[in-house]
Each structure stands twice: as C-alpha cells, then as structure tokens.
Short mmCIF file of C-alpha atoms in Angstrom, two decimals:
data_model
loop_
_atom_site.label_atom_id
_atom_site.label_comp_id
_atom_site.label_asym_id
_atom_site.label_seq_id
_atom_site.Cartn_x
_atom_site.Cartn_y
_atom_site.Cartn_z
CA MET F 1 -15.62 -26.21 50.88
CA ALA F 2 -14.97 -22.91 49.12
CA ILE F 3 -11.41 -21.90 48.27
CA ILE F 4 -11.02 -18.16 47.82
CA ASP F 5 -8.01 -16.95 45.86
CA CYS F 6 -8.39 -13.22 46.47
CA PRO F 7 -5.09 -11.94 47.87
CA GLU F 8 -5.37 -8.18 47.31
CA GLU F 9 -7.23 -5.38 49.05
CA ILE F 10 -9.70 -4.47 46.34
CA PRO F 11 -13.06 -2.83 47.13
CA CYS F 12 -15.38 -5.78 46.62
CA ASN F 13 -17.74 -7.86 48.75
CA PRO F 14 -20.51 -9.65 46.80
CA CYS F 15 -19.25 -13.02 48.14
CA GLU F 16 -20.02 -11.86 51.67
CA THR F 17 -23.41 -10.47 50.67
CA ILE F 18 -24.57 -13.63 48.89
CA CYS F 19 -23.33 -16.29 51.33
CA PRO F 20 -26.43 -17.82 52.96
CA SER F 21 -24.41 -19.28 55.85
CA GLY F 22 -22.51 -16.16 56.86
CA ALA F 23 -19.27 -18.05 56.21
CA ILE F 24 -17.49 -15.29 54.27
CA LYS F 25 -16.46 -12.17 56.13
CA VAL F 26 -15.22 -9.00 54.45
CA GLY F 27 -16.68 -6.39 56.81
CA GLN F 28 -15.66 -2.75 56.78
CA PRO F 29 -13.85 -1.35 54.91
CA ILE F 30 -14.85 -3.44 51.89
CA THR F 31 -11.23 -3.58 50.78
CA ASN F 32 -10.63 -6.20 53.48
CA ILE F 33 -9.56 -9.58 52.16
CA PRO F 34 -12.42 -12.10 52.43
CA LEU F 35 -12.04 -14.61 55.25
CA LEU F 36 -13.74 -17.98 55.11
CA ASP F 37 -15.14 -19.66 58.20
CA GLU F 38 -14.57 -23.27 57.22
CA GLU F 39 -16.93 -24.51 59.94
CA LYS F 40 -19.82 -22.54 58.47
CA CYS F 41 -19.14 -23.11 54.74
CA THR F 42 -21.49 -25.75 53.34
CA GLY F 43 -19.92 -25.75 49.89
CA CYS F 44 -23.19 -24.56 48.31
CA GLY F 45 -21.33 -22.62 45.61
CA ARG F 46 -23.47 -19.48 45.59
CA CYS F 47 -20.32 -17.33 45.78
CA LEU F 48 -18.74 -18.83 42.64
CA PRO F 49 -20.70 -17.09 39.89
CA ILE F 50 -21.12 -13.78 41.73
CA CYS F 51 -17.36 -13.22 42.18
CA PRO F 52 -16.23 -10.69 39.52
CA GLY F 53 -12.70 -12.07 39.74
CA LEU F 54 -13.77 -15.69 39.07
CA ALA F 55 -11.58 -16.30 42.10
CA ILE F 56 -13.61 -18.85 44.08
CA SER F 57 -13.82 -22.60 43.58
CA ILE F 58 -15.30 -25.46 45.61
CA LEU F 59 -13.10 -28.39 46.52
CA ASN F 60 -14.66 -31.75 47.26
CA TYR F 61 -11.73 -33.62 48.80
CA ARG F 62 -13.60 -36.92 49.09
CA PHE F 63 -15.35 -37.05 45.74
CA ARG F 64 -14.67 -40.74 45.14
CA LYS F 65 -12.09 -43.22 46.35
CA ASP F 66 -8.71 -41.59 45.56
CA GLU F 67 -10.41 -38.76 43.67
CA ALA F 68 -11.11 -35.15 44.48
CA ALA F 69 -13.38 -32.82 42.53
CA LEU F 70 -13.20 -29.11 41.93
CA THR F 71 -16.08 -26.86 40.87
CA VAL F 72 -15.05 -23.71 39.04
CA PRO F 73 -16.81 -20.79 37.32
CA TYR F 74 -16.43 -21.10 33.55
CA GLU F 75 -17.10 -18.40 30.97
CA LEU F 76 -15.78 -19.87 27.73
CA LEU F 77 -17.74 -21.40 24.88
CA PRO F 78 -18.42 -24.05 23.82
CA LEU F 79 -19.05 -25.61 27.21
CA PRO F 80 -17.47 -28.95 28.12
CA GLU F 81 -19.71 -31.99 28.41
CA PRO F 82 -20.02 -34.39 31.35
CA GLY F 83 -17.79 -37.39 30.76
CA GLU F 84 -15.26 -35.38 28.75
CA THR F 85 -11.60 -35.91 29.59
CA VAL F 86 -9.81 -32.63 30.34
CA MET F 87 -6.43 -31.44 31.55
CA ALA F 88 -6.30 -30.43 35.20
CA VAL F 89 -3.98 -27.42 35.39
CA ASP F 90 -2.17 -25.37 37.99
CA ARG F 91 -2.12 -21.58 38.40
CA GLN F 92 0.19 -21.15 35.41
CA GLY F 93 -1.99 -23.31 33.17
CA ARG F 94 0.48 -26.22 33.27
CA GLN F 95 -1.09 -29.65 32.96
CA LEU F 96 -0.74 -31.68 36.16
CA THR F 97 -2.88 -34.67 35.40
CA GLU F 98 -5.98 -35.74 33.54
CA GLY F 99 -9.43 -34.98 34.85
CA LYS F 100 -12.98 -35.74 33.92
CA ILE F 101 -15.96 -33.39 33.71
CA VAL F 102 -18.60 -34.73 36.11
CA ARG F 103 -21.19 -31.97 36.28
CA LEU F 104 -22.22 -28.79 34.55
CA ILE F 105 -24.59 -26.11 35.74
CA ALA F 106 -25.79 -24.19 32.72
CA PRO F 107 -24.78 -20.53 32.36
CA GLU F 108 -28.42 -19.39 32.11
CA LYS F 109 -28.89 -20.28 35.78
CA ASN F 110 -26.23 -17.82 36.94
CA GLN F 111 -26.36 -14.83 34.57
CA GLN F 112 -24.11 -16.50 32.01
CA THR F 113 -21.54 -18.03 34.33
CA ALA F 114 -21.42 -21.82 34.03
CA LEU F 115 -20.27 -23.91 36.98
CA VAL F 116 -18.20 -26.90 35.97
CA THR F 117 -17.18 -29.75 38.27
CA PHE F 118 -14.28 -31.98 37.28
CA SER F 119 -12.65 -34.87 39.11
CA PHE F 120 -8.97 -35.80 39.25
CA PRO F 121 -6.61 -37.96 41.32
CA ARG F 122 -6.75 -36.69 44.90
CA LYS F 123 -2.98 -36.43 45.34
CA PHE F 124 -3.00 -33.35 43.08
CA TYR F 125 -5.62 -31.46 45.09
CA ARG F 126 -3.23 -28.82 46.42
CA LYS F 127 -2.15 -27.66 42.98
CA VAL F 128 -5.10 -28.15 40.67
CA CYS F 129 -6.95 -24.86 40.24
CA TYR F 130 -8.66 -25.06 36.82
CA PHE F 131 -9.05 -27.24 33.79
CA LYS F 132 -8.32 -26.92 30.11
CA ARG F 133 -10.16 -28.72 27.36
CA LYS F 134 -8.13 -31.00 25.14
CA ARG F 135 -9.87 -29.56 22.14
CA ASN F 136 -9.15 -25.96 21.46
CA HIS F 137 -12.14 -23.86 22.48
CA THR F 138 -11.75 -21.52 19.52
CA PRO F 139 -15.13 -21.51 17.77
CA MET D 1 -31.21 28.47 16.42
CA GLU D 2 -31.29 28.70 20.19
CA LYS D 3 -32.51 26.35 22.86
CA LYS D 4 -32.75 26.85 26.62
CA VAL D 5 -32.38 24.09 29.18
CA GLU D 6 -31.99 24.11 32.91
CA VAL D 7 -29.21 21.49 33.09
CA LEU D 8 -27.08 20.33 30.17
CA ILE D 9 -25.08 17.13 30.53
CA VAL D 10 -22.38 16.36 27.96
CA GLY D 11 -21.80 12.63 27.61
CA ALA D 12 -24.23 9.76 28.25
CA GLY D 13 -21.81 7.35 29.90
CA PRO D 14 -22.12 6.02 33.46
CA ALA D 15 -21.31 9.43 35.01
CA GLY D 16 -23.61 11.47 32.76
CA LEU D 17 -26.57 9.10 33.02
CA SER D 18 -26.24 8.79 36.82
CA ALA D 19 -26.12 12.57 37.06
CA ALA D 20 -29.12 12.98 34.74
CA ILE D 21 -31.26 10.55 36.75
CA GLU D 22 -30.57 12.42 40.00
CA VAL D 23 -31.10 15.86 38.46
CA ALA D 24 -34.39 14.80 36.86
CA ARG D 25 -35.60 13.18 40.07
CA GLY D 26 -34.84 16.47 41.80
CA GLY D 27 -37.30 18.17 39.48
CA ALA D 28 -34.92 20.04 37.17
CA ARG D 29 -35.22 19.87 33.38
CA VAL D 30 -32.22 18.03 32.04
CA LEU D 31 -30.87 17.39 28.56
CA VAL D 32 -28.14 14.84 27.92
CA VAL D 33 -26.21 15.13 24.66
CA ASP D 34 -23.97 12.39 23.29
CA GLU D 35 -22.16 12.08 19.97
CA ASN D 36 -22.65 8.32 19.82
CA GLY D 37 -25.67 6.53 18.40
CA VAL D 38 -26.31 4.66 21.64
CA ALA D 39 -26.30 5.89 25.24
CA GLY D 40 -24.34 4.08 27.94
CA GLY D 41 -20.78 5.06 27.09
CA GLN D 42 -18.46 2.08 27.43
CA LEU D 43 -20.87 0.10 29.63
CA PHE D 44 -22.41 -1.93 26.81
CA LYS D 45 -19.11 -3.52 25.88
CA GLN D 46 -18.33 -4.49 29.47
CA ILE D 47 -19.41 -8.12 29.49
CA HIS D 48 -17.64 -8.85 32.79
CA ARG D 49 -19.07 -8.49 36.26
CA PHE D 50 -18.23 -5.33 38.20
CA PHE D 51 -16.42 -5.14 41.51
CA GLY D 52 -17.68 -3.21 44.53
CA SER D 53 -20.52 -3.62 47.00
CA ARG D 54 -24.21 -4.23 46.36
CA ASP D 55 -24.77 -0.44 46.22
CA HIS D 56 -22.28 -0.31 43.35
CA SER D 57 -24.03 -3.19 41.53
CA ALA D 58 -21.17 -5.56 42.31
CA GLY D 59 -21.39 -8.93 40.61
CA VAL D 60 -23.54 -7.44 37.83
CA ARG D 61 -22.21 -7.27 34.29
CA GLY D 62 -21.45 -3.83 32.85
CA PHE D 63 -23.99 -3.97 30.02
CA GLU D 64 -26.71 -4.88 32.50
CA ILE D 65 -25.81 -1.82 34.55
CA GLY D 66 -26.13 0.20 31.33
CA THR D 67 -29.61 -1.23 30.72
CA ARG D 68 -30.62 -0.36 34.29
CA LEU D 69 -29.38 3.22 33.93
CA LEU D 70 -31.29 3.70 30.68
CA ARG D 71 -34.47 2.36 32.26
CA GLU D 72 -34.06 4.73 35.21
CA CYS D 73 -33.47 7.62 32.80
CA GLU D 74 -36.70 6.81 31.04
CA ASN D 75 -38.64 6.58 34.30
CA ALA D 76 -37.17 9.86 35.53
CA GLY D 77 -38.03 11.66 32.29
CA VAL D 78 -34.47 12.37 31.16
CA GLU D 79 -34.17 13.68 27.61
CA ILE D 80 -31.20 12.15 25.74
CA MET D 81 -30.14 13.47 22.33
CA LEU D 82 -27.88 10.98 20.52
CA ASN D 83 -25.77 11.46 17.39
CA SER D 84 -25.32 15.01 18.64
CA VAL D 85 -21.93 16.65 19.08
CA VAL D 86 -21.13 19.42 21.51
CA TRP D 87 -18.43 21.22 19.57
CA GLY D 88 -17.90 24.25 21.75
CA LEU D 89 -18.49 25.75 25.13
CA PHE D 90 -18.61 29.52 25.53
CA PRO D 91 -18.20 31.75 28.58
CA ASP D 92 -21.88 32.64 28.85
CA MET D 93 -22.93 29.01 29.59
CA THR D 94 -23.76 28.41 25.95
CA ALA D 95 -22.87 25.19 24.19
CA GLY D 96 -22.58 24.81 20.44
CA VAL D 97 -24.36 21.59 19.54
CA VAL D 98 -24.93 19.89 16.22
CA PHE D 99 -28.06 17.83 16.77
CA PHE D 100 -28.48 14.61 14.81
CA ASN D 101 -25.49 15.52 12.62
CA LYS D 102 -27.68 18.23 11.08
CA HIS D 103 -28.99 21.13 13.13
CA ASN D 104 -26.54 23.57 14.64
CA VAL D 105 -28.07 24.94 17.84
CA ALA D 106 -26.80 27.21 20.59
CA VAL D 107 -27.89 25.58 23.84
CA ARG D 108 -28.04 27.93 26.80
CA ALA D 109 -27.97 26.18 30.15
CA GLU D 110 -28.18 27.32 33.74
CA ARG D 111 -25.86 24.52 34.81
CA ILE D 112 -23.55 22.25 32.80
CA ILE D 113 -22.11 18.88 33.81
CA LEU D 114 -19.19 17.69 31.67
CA SER D 115 -19.00 13.89 31.70
CA CYS D 116 -17.17 13.40 28.42
CA GLY D 117 -15.10 10.42 29.52
CA ALA D 118 -11.64 9.62 28.21
CA SER D 119 -9.76 8.45 25.15
CA GLU D 120 -7.24 5.66 24.87
CA ASN D 121 -3.53 6.38 24.80
CA THR D 122 -1.45 4.88 22.02
CA LEU D 123 2.15 3.88 21.54
CA ASN D 124 4.18 4.80 18.49
CA PHE D 125 6.54 2.20 17.11
CA PRO D 126 7.52 1.13 13.59
CA GLY D 127 4.44 -0.49 12.09
CA TRP D 128 1.94 1.02 14.51
CA THR D 129 -0.17 2.34 11.63
CA LEU D 130 -0.68 -1.14 10.14
CA PRO D 131 -4.22 -2.51 10.27
CA GLY D 132 -4.35 -4.82 13.26
CA VAL D 133 -2.75 -2.36 15.70
CA MET D 134 -5.46 -0.77 17.83
CA GLY D 135 -6.48 0.30 21.30
CA ALA D 136 -7.68 -2.45 23.60
CA GLY D 137 -10.96 -0.56 23.91
CA ALA D 138 -11.34 -0.55 20.16
CA ALA D 139 -10.85 -4.32 20.05
CA GLN D 140 -13.42 -4.64 22.82
CA THR D 141 -15.92 -2.54 20.85
CA MET D 142 -15.37 -4.66 17.75
CA MET D 143 -15.90 -7.92 19.65
CA ASN D 144 -18.62 -7.09 22.11
CA ILE D 145 -20.65 -4.44 20.26
CA HIS D 146 -20.15 -5.24 16.58
CA ARG D 147 -19.45 -8.97 17.00
CA VAL D 148 -16.37 -8.78 14.80
CA LEU D 149 -13.26 -10.68 15.81
CA PRO D 150 -10.37 -8.20 15.49
CA GLY D 151 -7.75 -10.89 15.03
CA LYS D 152 -6.88 -14.52 15.59
CA GLU D 153 -3.56 -14.19 17.39
CA ALA D 154 -3.11 -11.23 19.69
CA ILE D 155 -0.40 -9.46 21.65
CA MET D 156 -1.75 -7.31 24.46
CA VAL D 157 0.46 -4.37 25.43
CA GLY D 158 -0.20 -3.29 29.01
CA SER D 159 -1.27 -5.31 32.03
CA GLY D 160 -3.55 -2.87 33.81
CA ASN D 161 -7.12 -3.94 34.34
CA VAL D 162 -8.09 -2.91 30.81
CA GLY D 163 -5.35 -5.06 29.28
CA LEU D 164 -6.12 -8.04 31.50
CA ILE D 165 -9.91 -7.84 31.09
CA VAL D 166 -9.83 -7.30 27.33
CA GLY D 167 -7.17 -10.02 27.05
CA TYR D 168 -9.58 -12.45 28.69
CA GLN D 169 -12.44 -11.27 26.52
CA LEU D 170 -10.33 -11.85 23.40
CA ILE D 171 -10.00 -15.47 24.49
CA GLN D 172 -13.74 -15.63 25.15
CA ALA D 173 -14.31 -14.34 21.62
CA GLY D 174 -12.13 -17.11 20.20
CA CYS D 175 -8.82 -15.30 19.74
CA GLN D 176 -5.54 -16.74 20.96
CA VAL D 177 -3.66 -14.36 23.25
CA LYS D 178 0.02 -15.00 22.59
CA ALA D 179 1.30 -12.79 25.42
CA VAL D 180 0.50 -9.84 27.62
CA LEU D 181 3.42 -7.41 27.77
CA GLU D 182 4.07 -5.12 30.71
CA ILE D 183 6.90 -2.60 30.47
CA LEU D 184 7.10 -2.26 34.27
CA PRO D 185 8.50 -5.04 36.48
CA GLU D 186 5.06 -5.72 38.03
CA VAL D 187 1.64 -6.58 36.65
CA GLY D 188 -0.48 -3.45 36.81
CA GLY D 189 -4.01 -4.75 37.29
CA TYR D 190 -5.84 -6.91 39.80
CA LYS D 191 -4.20 -10.21 40.61
CA VAL D 192 -7.53 -12.02 40.17
CA HIS D 193 -7.69 -10.81 36.54
CA ALA D 194 -4.06 -11.82 35.92
CA ASN D 195 -4.78 -15.25 37.45
CA LYS D 196 -7.67 -15.84 35.05
CA LEU D 197 -5.29 -15.43 32.10
CA ALA D 198 -2.39 -17.31 33.70
CA ARG D 199 -4.40 -20.46 34.41
CA LEU D 200 -5.47 -20.55 30.75
CA GLY D 201 -1.75 -20.63 29.96
CA VAL D 202 -1.33 -16.99 28.84
CA GLU D 203 2.12 -15.62 29.57
CA ILE D 204 2.29 -12.22 31.21
CA LEU D 205 5.77 -10.90 30.42
CA THR D 206 6.87 -8.17 32.81
CA SER D 207 9.69 -5.80 31.77
CA TRP D 208 8.82 -6.42 28.12
CA THR D 209 7.43 -4.13 25.47
CA VAL D 210 6.53 -4.04 21.79
CA VAL D 211 9.17 -2.55 19.47
CA GLU D 212 7.84 -3.25 16.00
CA ALA D 213 4.87 -4.60 14.09
CA ARG D 214 5.63 -6.08 10.70
CA GLY D 215 3.51 -7.11 7.78
CA ARG D 216 2.68 -6.23 4.21
CA GLU D 217 -0.93 -5.11 4.36
CA LYS D 218 -1.65 -5.90 7.98
CA VAL D 219 0.17 -7.10 11.05
CA GLU D 220 1.76 -10.49 10.48
CA GLU D 221 4.41 -10.58 13.18
CA VAL D 222 5.37 -8.55 16.20
CA VAL D 223 8.83 -7.88 17.58
CA ILE D 224 8.99 -7.61 21.35
CA SER D 225 11.93 -6.79 23.58
CA ARG D 226 12.93 -6.96 27.20
CA VAL D 227 13.53 -3.53 28.76
CA ASP D 228 16.15 -2.35 31.21
CA SER D 229 15.59 -0.41 34.43
CA LYS D 230 15.19 2.79 32.36
CA LEU D 231 12.44 1.06 30.35
CA GLN D 232 14.63 1.05 27.22
CA PRO D 233 14.76 -2.02 24.95
CA MET D 234 17.77 -4.22 25.75
CA ALA D 235 20.08 -5.27 22.95
CA GLY D 236 19.90 -8.93 22.07
CA SER D 237 16.64 -9.60 23.86
CA LYS D 238 14.29 -9.33 20.90
CA ARG D 239 11.76 -12.02 20.11
CA THR D 240 9.53 -12.25 17.05
CA ILE D 241 6.01 -13.60 17.54
CA SER D 242 3.52 -14.33 14.81
CA ALA D 243 0.36 -12.34 15.47
CA ASP D 244 -2.23 -10.38 13.52
CA LEU D 245 -3.44 -8.14 16.35
CA VAL D 246 -1.65 -5.76 18.68
CA CYS D 247 -3.87 -4.24 21.36
CA MET D 248 -2.63 -1.26 23.32
CA ALA D 249 -3.88 -0.93 26.86
CA VAL D 250 -1.53 1.84 27.92
CA GLY D 251 -3.76 4.18 29.82
CA LEU D 252 -6.41 6.78 29.12
CA SER D 253 -6.50 10.57 28.95
CA PRO D 254 -9.42 12.75 30.09
CA LEU D 255 -11.47 14.20 27.20
CA ALA D 256 -11.32 17.72 28.58
CA GLU D 257 -11.32 19.88 25.42
CA LEU D 258 -14.64 21.54 26.25
CA ALA D 259 -13.41 22.47 29.71
CA TRP D 260 -10.23 23.98 28.19
CA MET D 261 -12.31 25.92 25.68
CA ALA D 262 -14.68 27.24 28.33
CA GLY D 263 -11.72 28.53 30.32
CA CYS D 264 -11.66 26.14 33.28
CA ARG D 265 -8.35 26.12 35.15
CA PHE D 266 -6.39 22.87 34.94
CA GLY D 267 -3.82 20.97 36.92
CA TYR D 268 -1.45 18.19 35.86
CA PHE D 269 -2.11 14.88 37.62
CA PRO D 270 -0.23 12.12 35.77
CA LEU D 271 -1.57 9.35 38.01
CA LEU D 272 -5.09 10.33 36.95
CA GLY D 273 -4.33 10.57 33.25
CA GLY D 274 -2.73 14.01 32.78
CA PHE D 275 -4.39 17.42 32.62
CA VAL D 276 -7.58 17.51 34.66
CA PRO D 277 -9.98 20.44 35.12
CA LEU D 278 -9.52 21.54 38.72
CA HIS D 279 -12.63 20.97 40.82
CA GLY D 280 -13.77 21.07 44.41
CA ALA D 281 -15.17 18.25 46.48
CA ASN D 282 -18.64 19.13 45.12
CA LEU D 283 -17.23 18.69 41.56
CA GLU D 284 -17.72 22.30 40.49
CA THR D 285 -14.88 23.57 38.29
CA THR D 286 -13.20 26.95 38.59
CA LEU D 287 -16.02 28.33 36.41
CA PRO D 288 -19.17 28.65 38.52
CA GLY D 289 -22.04 26.55 37.09
CA ILE D 290 -19.80 24.08 35.24
CA TYR D 291 -19.26 20.70 36.90
CA VAL D 292 -17.28 17.58 35.99
CA ALA D 293 -17.91 13.88 36.72
CA GLY D 294 -16.31 10.60 35.69
CA ASP D 295 -13.08 10.13 33.75
CA ILE D 296 -12.86 13.80 32.70
CA SER D 297 -12.22 14.60 36.36
CA GLY D 298 -9.39 12.03 36.56
CA ILE D 299 -9.23 8.51 35.11
CA GLU D 300 -10.89 5.96 37.36
CA GLU D 301 -13.60 3.41 36.62
CA ALA D 302 -17.33 3.11 36.02
CA SER D 303 -18.27 2.57 39.68
CA THR D 304 -16.62 5.83 40.77
CA ALA D 305 -17.98 7.59 37.67
CA MET D 306 -21.55 6.72 38.66
CA GLU D 307 -21.01 7.99 42.20
CA GLU D 308 -19.42 11.18 40.90
CA GLY D 309 -22.38 11.69 38.57
CA LYS D 310 -24.72 11.56 41.55
CA LEU D 311 -22.45 13.90 43.49
CA ALA D 312 -22.39 16.50 40.69
CA ALA D 313 -26.18 16.22 40.46
CA VAL D 314 -26.61 16.94 44.18
CA SER D 315 -24.39 20.02 43.85
CA VAL D 316 -26.38 21.21 40.82
CA LEU D 317 -29.72 20.68 42.58
CA GLU D 318 -28.46 22.58 45.60
CA SER D 319 -27.21 25.50 43.53
CA LEU D 320 -30.59 25.63 41.73
CA LYS D 321 -32.27 25.64 45.17
CA ARG D 322 -34.16 22.45 44.34
CA ILE D 323 -32.89 20.90 47.55
CA SER D 324 -31.88 22.55 50.82
CA PRO D 325 -28.22 22.92 51.80
CA ALA D 326 -28.89 20.53 54.67
CA GLU D 327 -30.30 17.84 52.38
CA ALA D 328 -27.44 18.38 49.93
CA ALA D 329 -24.88 18.04 52.71
CA GLY D 330 -26.50 14.81 53.90
CA ARG D 331 -26.60 13.25 50.44
CA ARG D 332 -23.08 14.41 49.66
CA LYS D 333 -21.82 12.74 52.79
CA VAL D 334 -23.31 9.36 51.82
CA ILE D 335 -21.91 9.55 48.28
CA SER D 336 -18.51 10.75 49.46
CA GLN D 337 -18.26 7.84 51.88
CA SER D 338 -19.10 5.47 49.06
CA LEU D 339 -16.37 7.08 46.91
CA VAL D 340 -13.85 6.84 49.72
CA SER D 341 -14.66 3.12 50.09
CA LEU D 342 -14.00 2.61 46.36
CA ARG D 343 -10.72 4.53 46.60
CA ARG D 344 -9.04 2.29 49.14
CA GLY D 345 -6.37 -0.37 49.04
CA PRO D 346 -3.34 -0.69 46.76
CA TYR D 347 -5.36 0.34 43.66
CA GLY D 348 -7.33 3.10 45.35
CA ASP D 349 -5.17 4.93 47.88
CA PHE D 350 -3.21 6.86 45.25
CA ARG D 351 -6.45 7.96 43.56
CA GLN D 352 -7.84 9.24 46.84
CA LYS D 353 -4.62 11.19 47.44
CA GLU D 354 -4.63 12.63 43.91
CA LYS D 355 -8.29 13.64 44.18
CA GLU D 356 -7.53 15.44 47.42
CA ARG D 357 -4.62 17.18 45.69
CA ILE D 358 -7.04 18.34 42.96
CA PHE D 359 -9.37 19.76 45.61
CA ARG D 360 -6.47 21.62 47.25
CA GLU D 361 -5.26 23.06 43.91
CA PHE D 362 -8.85 24.14 43.24
CA GLU D 363 -9.00 25.99 46.56
CA LYS D 364 -5.72 27.78 45.68
CA VAL D 365 -7.19 28.98 42.38
CA LYS D 366 -10.30 30.16 44.20
CA GLU D 367 -7.99 32.18 46.42
CA GLY D 368 -6.39 33.66 43.34
CA SER D 369 -3.32 31.64 42.41
CA GLY D 370 -2.25 28.56 40.45
CA GLY D 371 -3.79 26.43 37.75
CA TYR D 372 -3.17 26.31 33.99
CA HIS D 373 -5.36 28.05 31.45
#
C-alpha cells in the first residue's frame, strides 16, 4: 500500500493522474492534499517515480515472517545492490535498525528514478521511511 | 546597421520561449535574443521533476521541458539569436543589440516582450569574496551544466526551494552537505524537499546564519551563528564548521534594467523580489507595446513563467490583430485560470495577492498617478 507524505497545499497532482486504480484523489483545486483510498490502492508503485517531491513509498507489511519491506524512490548513485545490508532510517536520517536491499528497479525504466525495496524487522514499520547505505555514496 | 522585426523577445528562458512559440504559431515574425550560448534559461540545470498538473508538465524534469520547448520553437519557426546581448531599449521601440558578440544592430520591433529573468541575491560577510562562496544557482550550473563539483563539503545558506533543491543536488553530485542554514524560525521551501534532505541526515538549522568564511586561498571553514528575534547574531552561539563551499540561496531579483531604461513605471514588491515593472493582467507595461513575462514581472518559478509567456503572446497577437479580441479573451481566460491554480496554497496565495496589487498599481498609473520612474 502506498504511503503519501505530502502534508502541504502545493499545486501538484501527477500522482492522481498516473494512478491506474483511481486510488489517489487530489481533485480541484490542485493544491488539495492527496487522499489515498486504501481499498483501491494495489501497491503497484506507479506514483513513486512520478512524484516530484519523492514523497511516496510502498509499504509491504507482510513481506516475510516478522519482516516488512518498504519501496522508495532513489536518485543517488551508485545504486545499492540486492543483498546489500543497509541502515533503515527515520525521517531525521537516524538509524533505527538494519535492513537488506531485496529489489531494485533500474532508473532507466522510470526516467532516471530508481525504485529500491528493502526489508527490515516489522516492529519498526511505523518509523522507517528511507534507507542509508553503509558505504558513503560519494563517488 | 538596422533590422526590423515584428516581435522581439529578450531572453530565451521558459517565459521567452513559451511566448515565442505562441507568437510564431499565431503567424507573427518573432526574433528571440539571448546573451547565453544556449537557449533554455535555467531549465537545463534543473535535473529534478517539476510540480504542477499534466498541463504544466508535472513529473517531468526541467531539462526535458527545455528540450521540448526548443523542439516546439523549431517546429513553429522561431528565430533564436544566441550569444547576443540587448544592451539598450529606446523610446521608439528600438533595441540596441550586439549580435554574436560582434555586430551592433539597432533592432526595431512592433512589439517587445521582456523575459530577462532574474539574478541571484548575495550576502556580504567577512570572507564572502573567497573562492568557494557562490550563489546556489552558480553551484547548480557548475554541477549540472559543466559537470564540475564546486566543493566537497558545503554549507547552504537559505532554505527556500532553491536552497533545498540545490542542497539535494549537491548530495547527488557527491558533495557532503554539512548544514542548511535558515535565518528565519521556519523552513522556507516545500516540506517534501526539506524531508528529502532530513532523511539523508542533513541538518536544517532554523534561526541560524553564516557570519564568516575563513581560509587562505579558498574557503576552509565557515563560522555560523544563531540569530535572535531581530535576526542579529547572538553572542556566544557561534560554531565553526569545516567546509570548502558556501552556497547562498537568499532570493532573486528581477533583471529589469531594460524596462527601467525604456521608461517603464515601476512599483516595489518585496515579496516578489523588489522593483517590478508595473503591468496589467495582459502583461503589458506602462509603455504601450512593451510586455513582461516570467521572473522580470515578479519572482516566481518556471511553471508560472511558461504560462505568463503564453499570456504575453496572446496579448501581443491581439494587439497585432492576428487574433480577434474574442479569441484572445477566451485564451487569456484559460491561461489565467491555470496561473491562479499555480498561485494557491501557502506558497502561492501571497504571490496571487502581490500580482493583483501590481495590476492595481498599473491601473493607477494609467489613470495618471503613482509608479516610480
């Protein structure tokens, strides 16, 4: 299911336009805050790369036994690799726990926005919002 | 030498190009002049996706919008002269232009659209002339156009959208952003942009500012300070951070020299960047035949600049009798609605109000009072 962290009235609605299930509603005026219909959201992830604020992620609460997974848009190079151990972080970038990269959709498929899925212990699912690589990503 | 054109557009950024496409499609002969070697204004360094609706190319990266505009210009038969400086504008609708850094030509136009854009504001503090202190836009040009990393450890001064976006792009380019400083108690730009930096661990320090940059031949360390409610540095709150880059994202000012020189009346609108040539809702200035679009008419963003370019073009086409008043009114209504939708919410309402204030001041001048020369 998509999680939309878009708390301000800014004039923007590509998430609504691209959603194939009609699950995201912005309406008129386009400064409305997007509302997600959780019944309709299939977790397809089409809204992730189109969001200019990189503000949408997909939470898979039941990824594995005791593990959740989060898919996030990622625009830093080099890209992480599946199997890599990363730090799962909160909104302030503080490490909460360790996570593991489980899937990567290449940036070429979404006009240079990669989609990265990482898993982590489920009990942290309310706070985890992104990941940081253990290695510095400075080229 | 003399040259005659129907419509002269000064500046090939998002506003100027959008205007040129519409004017050319309307059948008028249009010449766009720009002092830079490449058209597109600041679009080609905007590697992030734009906000807005589908009509505003939302979700598309800035440089891709630039490519689209250039393609449309080509298809519409727009003539663009690059490396050419408009150095003066005279009362008889004549522009002094140095073409290709060589040929000085007096260009006489029936209509002129000024879409000159804006320049970055700077801050003055001890050490601000050291190499490594620059505008955030300059850093962005170095990284995204010239592929040169302006520094390894950066301090960003200003947390408006420019500061937040360029701060993120510095990280994308491989620079470490040590802190974003905001002199006001609140972050200035979109929360979604601030969140992108925060979750990468970048501190955004509100009520802090830069007080000094130190170094022998270039910036080596930066002194920052907390500020009080009067925005003055507080004693005993200084911190020294090692950094080799200080980026200033402290606002923009309209590049309105040509409008001053021509004799347009001005008003002072600090929320839109300072002195702005007064203009009506159709973007005509107080001098008949001279129009403004984009940041010169008040600092906003590329999406509004493109809409304003179209709006100025419709007014020009109407005044040249290329389209009927009824068609012009219809098209103006659509564009104005689009502009109103972009000027909504906590980041838009004040711009809408200020624009309306500009229109009112313009009407006063038309009735014979007000405005600065």
